[in-house]
Structure formats: C-alpha cells, structure tokens
C-alpha cells in the first residue's frame, strides 16, 4: 500500500467545515484513495473513495489534487457526532486495508 | 440489512484460557475479514475469507489463533492459551465482489486478558 501521512489531530468548531488533509506522494496511477472514520468504541466506517476526480456523497466530499499526491476530506458542516479518528488509505491491491494512526478530529461547540 | 454483527461485545478472560469470537457478516457478502486493534493504533489485518476458503493470513496470526468460516456464512476466531498481549479489539468486516475496499465493519469484540 502506498504510504499516507496525516496530521495526528485537528480541531473544528461545530457547524464549520472540517478539512482533513492526507499526503500520498507515492500513489501510483491506478490506486484509489479511501477514507474511513472510527468513532470511539465502534468499528471503522467507510466514508468515500476516489481516483482522480473530486467525489461527493451524503457524508463528505473528497478533493484530490491534480498530481494525485494529496487529498482533502471535507465534512461541510461538522457536528459533535463527527468527532472520530479519520483514516486515509491507499490500498495497494490484494485483499486487505492497511490502516495508519489517522487524524483524531475533535469537533467542539 | 442488519450490518455486521459480532459477539460478544466484551470478553474478560484469564491468561491461559481459550476464547472464541463470532462474526455474522452481511448475508450477501461473500468476503470476510478479521482485524485486530490495540489502543492508539489503527486496525491490523489478520485474515481473509472468500466464501469458506481462508485465502490470506497475516504473520500476526500465530499458531494460537485459528479462524474458520465453515459454510461461507458466519465466522469464528479462536485464541488458545491467551496471553496478556492478546488484549485488543477484534474487528470483523465483510464485503462483496465489485465493492472494492468499501468494507462494512462490525462493532468489534473487546478482549481483556487478566
């Protein structure tokens, strides 16, 4: 799996957009970027994935730079329930996901 | 669709005892995965099933660990002669072909070895 780098923690005010960055400079041309989150004491939850185009779903938006070396997950209106660890993953093929330590997002009033 | 179910949610056992966890995947998912997560770390891959066949095992899965999926539906993970280092959250996930890496995870079984 391509290595990803994320900040260990971020804070966000409730109602504001949360922008979570991820660097994946060694990504190859056909590798996707996946995002998961893990709320305390729960299993990881799939959020979104993308290859080169920006993607949006009911949970979040994913912006991938043109050179694909970095991406940003955007939660447009963060709520307290979005407090979680967010993982950016570039699966390298095979049958497993390799999780790093992610970004702990804390949404505060 | 009731999601991925894991049982029990919590297990406390004495060192040296055997424990078994169960995972019920989403019914139409033929792929099943086990992960382990220790405090402050991301989940680590343990093993993968496609239907009843165990196709991949991590080196983390020592000979004290065994996983089965006898009829290609539910799966069990057994740990024999538990050690304190086995204390962790054990997570199960499932997926179907064509879903890519968008797995559905269960809530996990928290094992504490005392």
Short mmCIF file of C-alpha atoms in Angstrom, two decimals, chain A residues 51-95:
data_model
loop_
_atom_site.label_atom_id
_atom_site.label_comp_id
_atom_site.label_asym_id
_atom_site.label_seq_id
_atom_site.Cartn_x
_atom_site.Cartn_y
_atom_site.Cartn_z
CA UNK A 51 -9.29 8.01 -8.13
CA UNK A 52 -8.69 11.41 -9.71
CA UNK A 53 -11.95 13.29 -9.87
CA UNK A 54 -13.49 15.00 -6.90
CA UNK A 55 -16.21 12.95 -5.25
CA UNK A 56 -19.16 13.82 -3.07
CA UNK A 57 -21.68 11.73 -1.19
CA UNK A 58 -24.10 12.26 1.67
CA UNK A 59 -21.31 12.10 4.21
CA UNK A 60 -18.44 14.09 2.75
CA UNK A 61 -16.54 15.44 -0.22
CA UNK A 62 -13.15 14.25 -1.40
CA UNK A 63 -10.83 16.60 -3.23
CA UNK A 64 -7.82 15.01 -4.93
CA UNK A 65 -5.07 17.23 -6.30
CA UNK A 66 -4.30 17.08 -10.00
CA UNK A 67 -0.97 15.33 -9.40
CA UNK A 68 -2.81 12.94 -7.02
CA UNK A 69 -0.12 13.32 -4.38
CA UNK A 70 -2.52 14.62 -1.78
CA UNK A 71 -6.20 14.77 -0.96
CA UNK A 72 -8.57 16.50 1.42
CA UNK A 73 -11.66 15.08 3.04
CA UNK A 74 -14.26 17.77 3.67
CA UNK A 75 -17.08 17.49 6.18
CA UNK A 76 -19.10 20.57 5.15
CA UNK A 77 -20.93 21.19 8.43
CA UNK A 78 -19.22 19.30 11.20
CA UNK A 79 -21.27 18.19 14.20
CA UNK A 80 -20.23 16.77 17.55
CA UNK A 81 -21.06 13.31 16.19
CA UNK A 82 -18.27 13.72 13.62
CA UNK A 83 -15.68 13.53 16.40
CA UNK A 84 -13.67 10.46 15.39
CA UNK A 85 -10.37 9.18 14.04
CA UNK A 86 -10.23 9.62 10.27
CA UNK A 87 -8.09 7.26 8.22
CA UNK A 88 -6.79 7.95 4.71
CA UNK A 89 -5.80 4.71 2.95
CA UNK A 90 -4.33 3.91 -0.44
CA UNK A 91 -4.82 0.17 -0.92
CA UNK A 92 -2.05 -1.33 -2.99
CA UNK A 93 -4.01 -4.31 -4.22
CA UNK A 94 -4.65 -7.60 -2.57
CA UNK A 95 -7.34 -8.26 -0.04
#
